[in-house]
Coordinates of C-alpha atoms in Angstrom, one line a residue:
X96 CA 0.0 0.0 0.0
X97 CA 1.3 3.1 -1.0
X98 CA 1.7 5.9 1.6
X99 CA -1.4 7.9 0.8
X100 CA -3.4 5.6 1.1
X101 CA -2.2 4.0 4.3
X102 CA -2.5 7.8 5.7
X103 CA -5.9 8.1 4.6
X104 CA -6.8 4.9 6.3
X105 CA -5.1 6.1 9.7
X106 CA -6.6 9.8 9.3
X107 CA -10.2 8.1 8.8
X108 CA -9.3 5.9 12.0
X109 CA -8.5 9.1 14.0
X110 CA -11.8 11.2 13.1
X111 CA -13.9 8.2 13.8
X112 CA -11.7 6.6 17.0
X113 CA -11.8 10.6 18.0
X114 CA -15.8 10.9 17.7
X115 CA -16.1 7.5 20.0
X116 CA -13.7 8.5 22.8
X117 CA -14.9 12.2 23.1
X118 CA -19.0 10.9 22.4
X119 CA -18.5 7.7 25.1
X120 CA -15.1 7.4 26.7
X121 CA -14.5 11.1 27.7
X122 CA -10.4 10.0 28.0
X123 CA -7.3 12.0 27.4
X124 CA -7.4 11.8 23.4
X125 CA -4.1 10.3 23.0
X126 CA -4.9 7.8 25.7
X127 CA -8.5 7.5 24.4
X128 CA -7.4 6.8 20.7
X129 CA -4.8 4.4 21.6
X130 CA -7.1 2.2 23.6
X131 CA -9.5 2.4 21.2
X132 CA -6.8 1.2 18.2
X133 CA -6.0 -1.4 20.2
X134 CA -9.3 -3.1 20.9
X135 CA -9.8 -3.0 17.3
X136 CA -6.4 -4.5 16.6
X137 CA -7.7 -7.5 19.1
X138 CA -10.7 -7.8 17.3
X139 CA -8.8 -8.3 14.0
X140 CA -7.2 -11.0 15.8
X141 CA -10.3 -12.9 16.4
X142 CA -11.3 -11.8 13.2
X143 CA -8.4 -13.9 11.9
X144 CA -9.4 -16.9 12.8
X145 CA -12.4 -16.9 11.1
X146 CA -11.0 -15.0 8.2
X147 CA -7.2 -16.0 7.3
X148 CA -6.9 -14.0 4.2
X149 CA -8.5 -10.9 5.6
X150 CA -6.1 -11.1 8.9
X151 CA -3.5 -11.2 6.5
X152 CA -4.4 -8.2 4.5
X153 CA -4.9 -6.0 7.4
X154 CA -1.4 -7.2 8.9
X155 CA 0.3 -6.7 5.7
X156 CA -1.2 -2.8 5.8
X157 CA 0.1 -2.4 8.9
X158 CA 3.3 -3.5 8.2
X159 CA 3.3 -1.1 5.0
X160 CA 3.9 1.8 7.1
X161 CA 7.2 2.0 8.4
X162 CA 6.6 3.2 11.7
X163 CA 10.3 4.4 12.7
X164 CA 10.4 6.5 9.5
X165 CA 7.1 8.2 9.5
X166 CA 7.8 9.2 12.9
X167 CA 11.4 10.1 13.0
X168 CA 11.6 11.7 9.5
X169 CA 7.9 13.1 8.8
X170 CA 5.7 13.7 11.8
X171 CA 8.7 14.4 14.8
X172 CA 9.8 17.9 13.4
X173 CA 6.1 19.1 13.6
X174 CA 4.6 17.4 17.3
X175 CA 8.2 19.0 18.4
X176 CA 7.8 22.2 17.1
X177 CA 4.4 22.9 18.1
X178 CA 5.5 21.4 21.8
X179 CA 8.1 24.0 22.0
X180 CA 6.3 27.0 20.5
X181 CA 3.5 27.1 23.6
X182 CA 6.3 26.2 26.8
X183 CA 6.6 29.2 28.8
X184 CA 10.0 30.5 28.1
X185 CA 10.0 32.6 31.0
X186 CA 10.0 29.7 33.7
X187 CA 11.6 27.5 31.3
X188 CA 14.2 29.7 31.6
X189 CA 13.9 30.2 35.7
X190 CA 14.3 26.0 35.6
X191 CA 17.2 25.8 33.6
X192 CA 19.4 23.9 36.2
X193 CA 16.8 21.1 36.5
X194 CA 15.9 20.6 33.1
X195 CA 19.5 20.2 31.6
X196 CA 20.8 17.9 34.1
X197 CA 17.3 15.7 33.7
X198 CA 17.7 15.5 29.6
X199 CA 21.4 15.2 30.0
X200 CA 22.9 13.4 32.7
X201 CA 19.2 11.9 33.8
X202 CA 19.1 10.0 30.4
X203 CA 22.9 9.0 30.6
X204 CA 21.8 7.3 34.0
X205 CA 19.0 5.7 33.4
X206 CA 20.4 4.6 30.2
X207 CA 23.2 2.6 32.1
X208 CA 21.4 1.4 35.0
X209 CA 18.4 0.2 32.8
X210 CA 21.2 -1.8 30.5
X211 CA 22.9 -2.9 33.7
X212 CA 19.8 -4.3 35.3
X213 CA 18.3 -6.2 31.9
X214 CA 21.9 -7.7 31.5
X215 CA 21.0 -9.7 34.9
X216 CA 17.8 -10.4 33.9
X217 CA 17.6 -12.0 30.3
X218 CA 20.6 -14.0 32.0
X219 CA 18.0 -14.8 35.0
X220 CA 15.5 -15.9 32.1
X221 CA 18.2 -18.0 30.6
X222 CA 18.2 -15.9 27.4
X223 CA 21.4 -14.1 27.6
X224 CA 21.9 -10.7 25.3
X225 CA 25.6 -9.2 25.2
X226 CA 25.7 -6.0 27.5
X227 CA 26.3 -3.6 24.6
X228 CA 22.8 -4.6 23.5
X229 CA 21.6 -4.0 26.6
X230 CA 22.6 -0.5 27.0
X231 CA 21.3 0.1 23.0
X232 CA 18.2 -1.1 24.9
X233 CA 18.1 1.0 27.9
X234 CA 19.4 4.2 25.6
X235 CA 16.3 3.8 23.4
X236 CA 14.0 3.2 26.4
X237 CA 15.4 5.9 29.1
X238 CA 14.0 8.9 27.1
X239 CA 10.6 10.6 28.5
X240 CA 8.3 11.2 25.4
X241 CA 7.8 15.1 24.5
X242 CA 4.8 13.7 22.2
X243 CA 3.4 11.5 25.5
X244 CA 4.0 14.3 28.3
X245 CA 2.7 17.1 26.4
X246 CA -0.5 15.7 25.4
X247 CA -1.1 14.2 28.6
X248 CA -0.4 17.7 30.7
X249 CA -2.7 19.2 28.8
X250 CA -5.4 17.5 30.7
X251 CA -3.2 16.9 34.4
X252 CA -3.7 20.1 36.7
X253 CA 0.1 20.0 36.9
X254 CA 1.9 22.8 39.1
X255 CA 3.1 25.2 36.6
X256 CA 6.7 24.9 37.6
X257 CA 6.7 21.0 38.0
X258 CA 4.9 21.1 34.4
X259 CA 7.7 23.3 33.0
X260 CA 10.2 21.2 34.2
X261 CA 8.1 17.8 32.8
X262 CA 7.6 19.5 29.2
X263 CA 11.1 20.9 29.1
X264 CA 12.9 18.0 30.0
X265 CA 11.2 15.9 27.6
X266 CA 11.5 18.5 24.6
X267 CA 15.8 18.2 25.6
X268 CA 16.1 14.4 26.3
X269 CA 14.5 13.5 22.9
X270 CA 17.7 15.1 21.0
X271 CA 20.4 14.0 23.5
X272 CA 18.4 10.5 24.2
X273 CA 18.7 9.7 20.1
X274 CA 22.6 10.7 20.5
X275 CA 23.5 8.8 22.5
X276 CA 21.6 5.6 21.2
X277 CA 22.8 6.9 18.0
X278 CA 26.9 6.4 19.8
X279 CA 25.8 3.3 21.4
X280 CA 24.3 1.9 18.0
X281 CA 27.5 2.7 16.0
X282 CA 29.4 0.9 18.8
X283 CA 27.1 -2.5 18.6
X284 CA 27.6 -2.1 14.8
X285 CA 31.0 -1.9 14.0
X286 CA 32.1 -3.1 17.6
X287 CA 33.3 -1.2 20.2
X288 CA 37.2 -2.0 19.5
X289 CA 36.6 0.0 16.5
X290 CA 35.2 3.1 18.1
X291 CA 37.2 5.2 20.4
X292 CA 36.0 8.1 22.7
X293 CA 36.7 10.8 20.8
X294 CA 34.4 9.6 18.4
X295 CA 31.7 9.3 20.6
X296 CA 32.8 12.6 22.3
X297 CA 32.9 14.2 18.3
X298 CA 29.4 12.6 17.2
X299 CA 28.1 14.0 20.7
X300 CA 29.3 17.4 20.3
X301 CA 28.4 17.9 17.0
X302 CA 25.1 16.4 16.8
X303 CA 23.9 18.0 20.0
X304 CA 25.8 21.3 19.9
X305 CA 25.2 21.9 16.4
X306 CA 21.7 21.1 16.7
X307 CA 20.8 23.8 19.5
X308 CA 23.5 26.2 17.5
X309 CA 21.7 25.7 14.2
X310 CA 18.1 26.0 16.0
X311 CA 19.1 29.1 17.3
X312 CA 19.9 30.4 13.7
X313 CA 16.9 28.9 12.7
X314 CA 14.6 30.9 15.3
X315 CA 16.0 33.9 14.7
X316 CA 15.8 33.7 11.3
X317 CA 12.1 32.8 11.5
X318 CA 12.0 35.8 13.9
X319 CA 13.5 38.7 11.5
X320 CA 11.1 37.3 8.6
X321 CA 8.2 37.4 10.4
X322 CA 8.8 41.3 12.1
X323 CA 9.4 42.4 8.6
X324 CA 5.8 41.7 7.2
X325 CA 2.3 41.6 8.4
X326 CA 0.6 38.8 6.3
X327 CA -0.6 35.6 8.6
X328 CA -0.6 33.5 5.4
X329 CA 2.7 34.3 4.7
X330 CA 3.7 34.0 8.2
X331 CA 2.4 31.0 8.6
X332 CA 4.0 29.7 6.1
X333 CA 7.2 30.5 7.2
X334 CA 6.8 28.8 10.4
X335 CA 6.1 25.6 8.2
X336 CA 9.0 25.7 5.9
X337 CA 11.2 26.9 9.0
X338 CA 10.1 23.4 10.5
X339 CA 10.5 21.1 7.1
X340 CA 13.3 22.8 5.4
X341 CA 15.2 22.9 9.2
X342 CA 14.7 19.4 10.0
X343 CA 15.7 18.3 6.5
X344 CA 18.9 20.1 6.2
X345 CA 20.0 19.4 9.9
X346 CA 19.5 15.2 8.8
X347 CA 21.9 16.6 5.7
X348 CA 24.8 18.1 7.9
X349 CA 24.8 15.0 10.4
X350 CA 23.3 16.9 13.2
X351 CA 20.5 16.8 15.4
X352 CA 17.6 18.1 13.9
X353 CA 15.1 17.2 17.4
X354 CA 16.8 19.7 19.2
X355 CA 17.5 22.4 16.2
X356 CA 13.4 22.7 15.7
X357 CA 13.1 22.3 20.0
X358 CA 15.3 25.3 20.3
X359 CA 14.0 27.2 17.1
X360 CA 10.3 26.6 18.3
X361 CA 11.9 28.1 21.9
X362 CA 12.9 31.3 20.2
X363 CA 9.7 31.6 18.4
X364 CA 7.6 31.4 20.9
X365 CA 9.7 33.8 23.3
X366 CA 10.9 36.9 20.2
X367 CA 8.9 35.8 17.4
X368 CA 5.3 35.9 19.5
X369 CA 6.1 38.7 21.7
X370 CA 7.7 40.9 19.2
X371 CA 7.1 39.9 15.4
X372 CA 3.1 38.8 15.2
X373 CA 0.4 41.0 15.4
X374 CA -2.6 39.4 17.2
X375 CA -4.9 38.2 14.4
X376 CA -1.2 36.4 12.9
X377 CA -0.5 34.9 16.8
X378 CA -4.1 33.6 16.5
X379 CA -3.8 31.7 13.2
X380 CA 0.1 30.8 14.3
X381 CA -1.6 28.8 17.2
X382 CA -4.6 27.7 15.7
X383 CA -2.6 26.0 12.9
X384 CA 0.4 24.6 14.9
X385 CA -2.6 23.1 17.9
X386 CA -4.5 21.7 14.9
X387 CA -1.4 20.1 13.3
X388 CA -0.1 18.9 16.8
X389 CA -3.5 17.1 17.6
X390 CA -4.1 15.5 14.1
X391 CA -0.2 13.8 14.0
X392 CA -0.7 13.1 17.5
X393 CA -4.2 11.3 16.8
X394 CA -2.3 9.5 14.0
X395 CA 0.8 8.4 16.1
X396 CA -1.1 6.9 19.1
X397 CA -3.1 4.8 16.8
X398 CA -0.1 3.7 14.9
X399 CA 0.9 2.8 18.3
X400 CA -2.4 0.8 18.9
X401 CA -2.0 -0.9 15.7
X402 CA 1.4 -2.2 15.9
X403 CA 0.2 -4.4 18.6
X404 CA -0.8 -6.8 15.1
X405 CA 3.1 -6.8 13.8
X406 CA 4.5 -7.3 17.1
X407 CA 5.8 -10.7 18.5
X408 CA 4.6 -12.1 21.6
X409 CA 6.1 -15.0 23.3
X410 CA 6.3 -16.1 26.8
X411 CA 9.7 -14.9 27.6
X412 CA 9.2 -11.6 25.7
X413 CA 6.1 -11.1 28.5
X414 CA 7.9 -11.7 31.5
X415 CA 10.8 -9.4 30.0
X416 CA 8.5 -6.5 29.3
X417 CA 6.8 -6.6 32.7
X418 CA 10.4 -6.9 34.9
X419 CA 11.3 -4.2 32.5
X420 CA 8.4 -1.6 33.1
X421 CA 10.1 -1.8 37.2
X422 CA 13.4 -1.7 36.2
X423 CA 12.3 1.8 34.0
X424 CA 10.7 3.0 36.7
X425 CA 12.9 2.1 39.4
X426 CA 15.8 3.8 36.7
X427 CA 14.2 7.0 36.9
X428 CA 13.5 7.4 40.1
X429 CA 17.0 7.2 41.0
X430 CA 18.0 9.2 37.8
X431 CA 15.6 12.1 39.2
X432 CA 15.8 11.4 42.6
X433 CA 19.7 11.9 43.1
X434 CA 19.9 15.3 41.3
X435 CA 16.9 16.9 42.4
X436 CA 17.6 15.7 46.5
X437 CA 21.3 17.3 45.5
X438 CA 19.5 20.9 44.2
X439 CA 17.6 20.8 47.0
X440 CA 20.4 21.8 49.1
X441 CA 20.6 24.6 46.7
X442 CA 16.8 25.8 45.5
X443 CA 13.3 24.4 46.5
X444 CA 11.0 21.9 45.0
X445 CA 7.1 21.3 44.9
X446 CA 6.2 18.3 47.6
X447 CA 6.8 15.2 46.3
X448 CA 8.5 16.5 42.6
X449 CA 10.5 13.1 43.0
X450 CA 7.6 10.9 42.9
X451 CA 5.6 12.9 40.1
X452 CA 8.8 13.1 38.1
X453 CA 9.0 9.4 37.8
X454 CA 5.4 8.5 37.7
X455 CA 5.3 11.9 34.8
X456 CA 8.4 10.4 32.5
X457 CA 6.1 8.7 29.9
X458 CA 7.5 6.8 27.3
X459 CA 6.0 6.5 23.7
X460 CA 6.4 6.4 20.4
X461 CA 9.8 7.6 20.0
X462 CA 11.2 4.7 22.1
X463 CA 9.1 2.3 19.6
X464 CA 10.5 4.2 16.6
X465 CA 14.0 3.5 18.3
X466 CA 13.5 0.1 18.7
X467 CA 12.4 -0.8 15.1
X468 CA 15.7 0.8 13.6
X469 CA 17.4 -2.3 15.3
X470 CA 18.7 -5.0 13.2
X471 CA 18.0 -8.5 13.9
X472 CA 21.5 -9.4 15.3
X473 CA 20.8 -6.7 18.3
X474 CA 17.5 -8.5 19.2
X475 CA 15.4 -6.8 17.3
X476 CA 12.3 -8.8 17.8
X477 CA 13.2 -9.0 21.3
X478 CA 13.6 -5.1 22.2
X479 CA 10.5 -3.9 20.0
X480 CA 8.1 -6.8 21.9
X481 CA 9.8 -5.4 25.4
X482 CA 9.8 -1.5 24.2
X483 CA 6.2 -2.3 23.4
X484 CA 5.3 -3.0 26.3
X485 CA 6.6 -0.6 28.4
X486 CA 5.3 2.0 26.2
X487 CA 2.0 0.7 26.4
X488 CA 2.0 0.6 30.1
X489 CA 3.8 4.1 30.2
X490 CA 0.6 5.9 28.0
X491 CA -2.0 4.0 29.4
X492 CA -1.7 3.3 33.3
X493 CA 0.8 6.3 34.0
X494 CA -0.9 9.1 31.6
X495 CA -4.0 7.8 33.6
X496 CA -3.5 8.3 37.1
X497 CA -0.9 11.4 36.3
X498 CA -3.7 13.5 37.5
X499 CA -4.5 11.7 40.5
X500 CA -0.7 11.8 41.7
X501 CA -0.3 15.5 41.3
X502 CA -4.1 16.4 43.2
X503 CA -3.4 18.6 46.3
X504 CA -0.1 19.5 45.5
X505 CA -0.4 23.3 45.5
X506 CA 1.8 25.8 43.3
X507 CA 4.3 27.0 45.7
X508 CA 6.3 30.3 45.4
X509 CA 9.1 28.7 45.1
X510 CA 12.0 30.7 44.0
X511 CA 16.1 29.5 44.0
X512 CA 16.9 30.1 48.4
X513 CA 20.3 30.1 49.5
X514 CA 21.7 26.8 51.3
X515 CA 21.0 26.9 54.6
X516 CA 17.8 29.4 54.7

């Protein structure tokens, strides 16, 4: 099936999965669509045994779509962009501390203790995996989901602060997070005898660096155009093509084009909306960006539902996944837990930020994405069944009860104090 029609099929699956969940389920959309795509994707399994050739046809569409391309390449650049252009620069800014060592040394954690910890158990399970897979694993799995958070705050009465620090972090850890899987993948691949430091250090530097350098040019940019006219077609426009042609060209230099349209977005929605759009222009700016955000999002979360069809499920794969969705969460707890009971020596924190930061770190579609740009002889089959899992878990139960966690915590004035006042 060629890709039109395959998003046609998806895009007539999110208007009618959207009309059910907001007409009967009443449930976060994201949340609402993806359990809705995946009853249906059980009820094409019982279809299939009534119905082989049917089964077969509706796998085979599924399978069509390459998941880790439609979202890394096509829909990524967009659902980041319109994240970014609506966070609150101000506080973002106020958080900075936080957020950087979350998306930075937070990932770089987890993504160690997460490989460490599923080394010992697939050799519990008698189904050993070499510890460089492992970490490729827990790289690929320690990221918190900017598409997953952001569409789930929308709907958690979040403390603005703690929600800054939530969307911020997971805007940053995408672009570092595929970095360093990105290292870690060229060292499973060639072998790690054949990669030295300084090439990891190089590919880290200049992927991530370059990225926030070249979305900086990119925001500005976006910024001068858009102050030099008053035309909200035209400025719309711009906006797009900052976002496609951005994205394109930082895949074409070799650097990281997540955090280029992250930080681009950032400077838009600080300069560009304060100083360079009329009203009327700021009004179609957001309505277009929201609308584009919740369509891709609709889309995404039932890709997510679907994949369920294409997805192998054994025995072992089971028990993996659920030992793994502790071991994630038990990961970033500490990954969290350590820096922020360090700051607090430093700055103050909203009651129980630990706890909400861990149960709040949703993974999604960017760790499945990750997972199905494996090849077989890093256990492909293996990490995608597992990834699945924990992603499913993540979105469903955790995006679920998000809001119940965070009820009577109270917005604090809570401003950087010196040590010991």
């Amino acid at each position: 099936m060629d890709l039109f029609n395959a998003f046609t099929i998806l895009i007539v699956l999110s208007a009618a999965f959207g009309y059910i969940n907001h007409r009967y389920l009443k449930l976060p959309t994201t949340i609402g669509l993806m359990i809705i795509s995946l009853v249906m994707s059980l009820g094409i399994v019982i279809l299939g045994t009534f119905s082989k050739s049917l089964y077969t046809q509706l796998v085979g569409m599924i399978k069509s779509v390459d998941f880790n391309k439609v979202l890394m390449e096509i829909m990524l650049s967009f659902l980041l962009f319109a994240g970014a252009l609506h966070v609150d620069v101000k506080t973002l800014a106020k958080e900075r501390n936080p957020i950087m060592v979350f998306a930075t040394l937070g990932v770089l954690t987890s993504t160690f203790i997460v490989g460490s910890l599923m080394y010992y158990v697939f050799q519990l399970l008698g189904t050993p995996i070499d510890y460089i897979y492992c970490l490729l694993f827990g790289s690929l799995i320690s990221p918190t989901d900017p598409i997953a958070v952001l569409a789930i705050l929308k709907k958690a009465t979040v403390p603005k602060k703690l929600e800054v620090k939530i969307s911020g972090e997971s805007l940053f850890n995408d672009g570092v997070a595929v970095v360093i899987f990105l290292s870690i993948f060229e060292m499973a691949d060639k072998g790690i005898d054949k990669i030295g430091a300084t090439d990891i250090l190089f590919l880290f530097v200049t992927e991530a660096a370059g990225g926030a350098l070249f979305g900086l040019l990119l925001g500005y940019t976006g910024y001068v155009l858009l102050k030099s006219i008053d035309s909200y077609i035209e400025e719309v426009l711009i906006t797009l093509a900052l976002v496609m042609g951005g994205y394109a060209f930082s895949s074409f230099i070799h650097i990281s084009g997540p955090l280029a349209v992250v930080v681009a977005g950032l400077v838009m929605s600080d300069r560009a909306r304060m100083f360079a759009m009329s009203d009327i222009t700021r009004q179609y700016v957001d309505m277009f960006w929201e609308i584009l955000d919740e369509v891709f999002n609709a889309v995404l979360f039932i890709l997510i539902g679907l994949e369920v069809l294409v997805i192998s499920f054994n025995q072992s794969y089971i028990i993996a996944g659920v030992i793994a969705i502790v071991v994630v969460l038990v990961s970033r707890f500490i990954s969290v837990g350590i820096p922020i009971s360090l700051m607090k020596l430093k700055r103050s924190f909203i009651p129980r930020s630990i706890q909400i930061l861990t149960w709040g770190g949703l993974r999604g579609g960017i760790s499945v994405a990750l997972a199905l740009s494996l090849t077989d002889k890093m256990h492909r089959e293996e990490f995608v069944t597992i990834t699945y899992i924990v992603v499913v878990f993540s979105i469903i139960v955790q995006g679920l009860t998000i809001g119940k966690l965070v009820q009577g915590v109270k917005e604090e004035d809570t401003e950087e104090v010196p040590s010991g006042h």
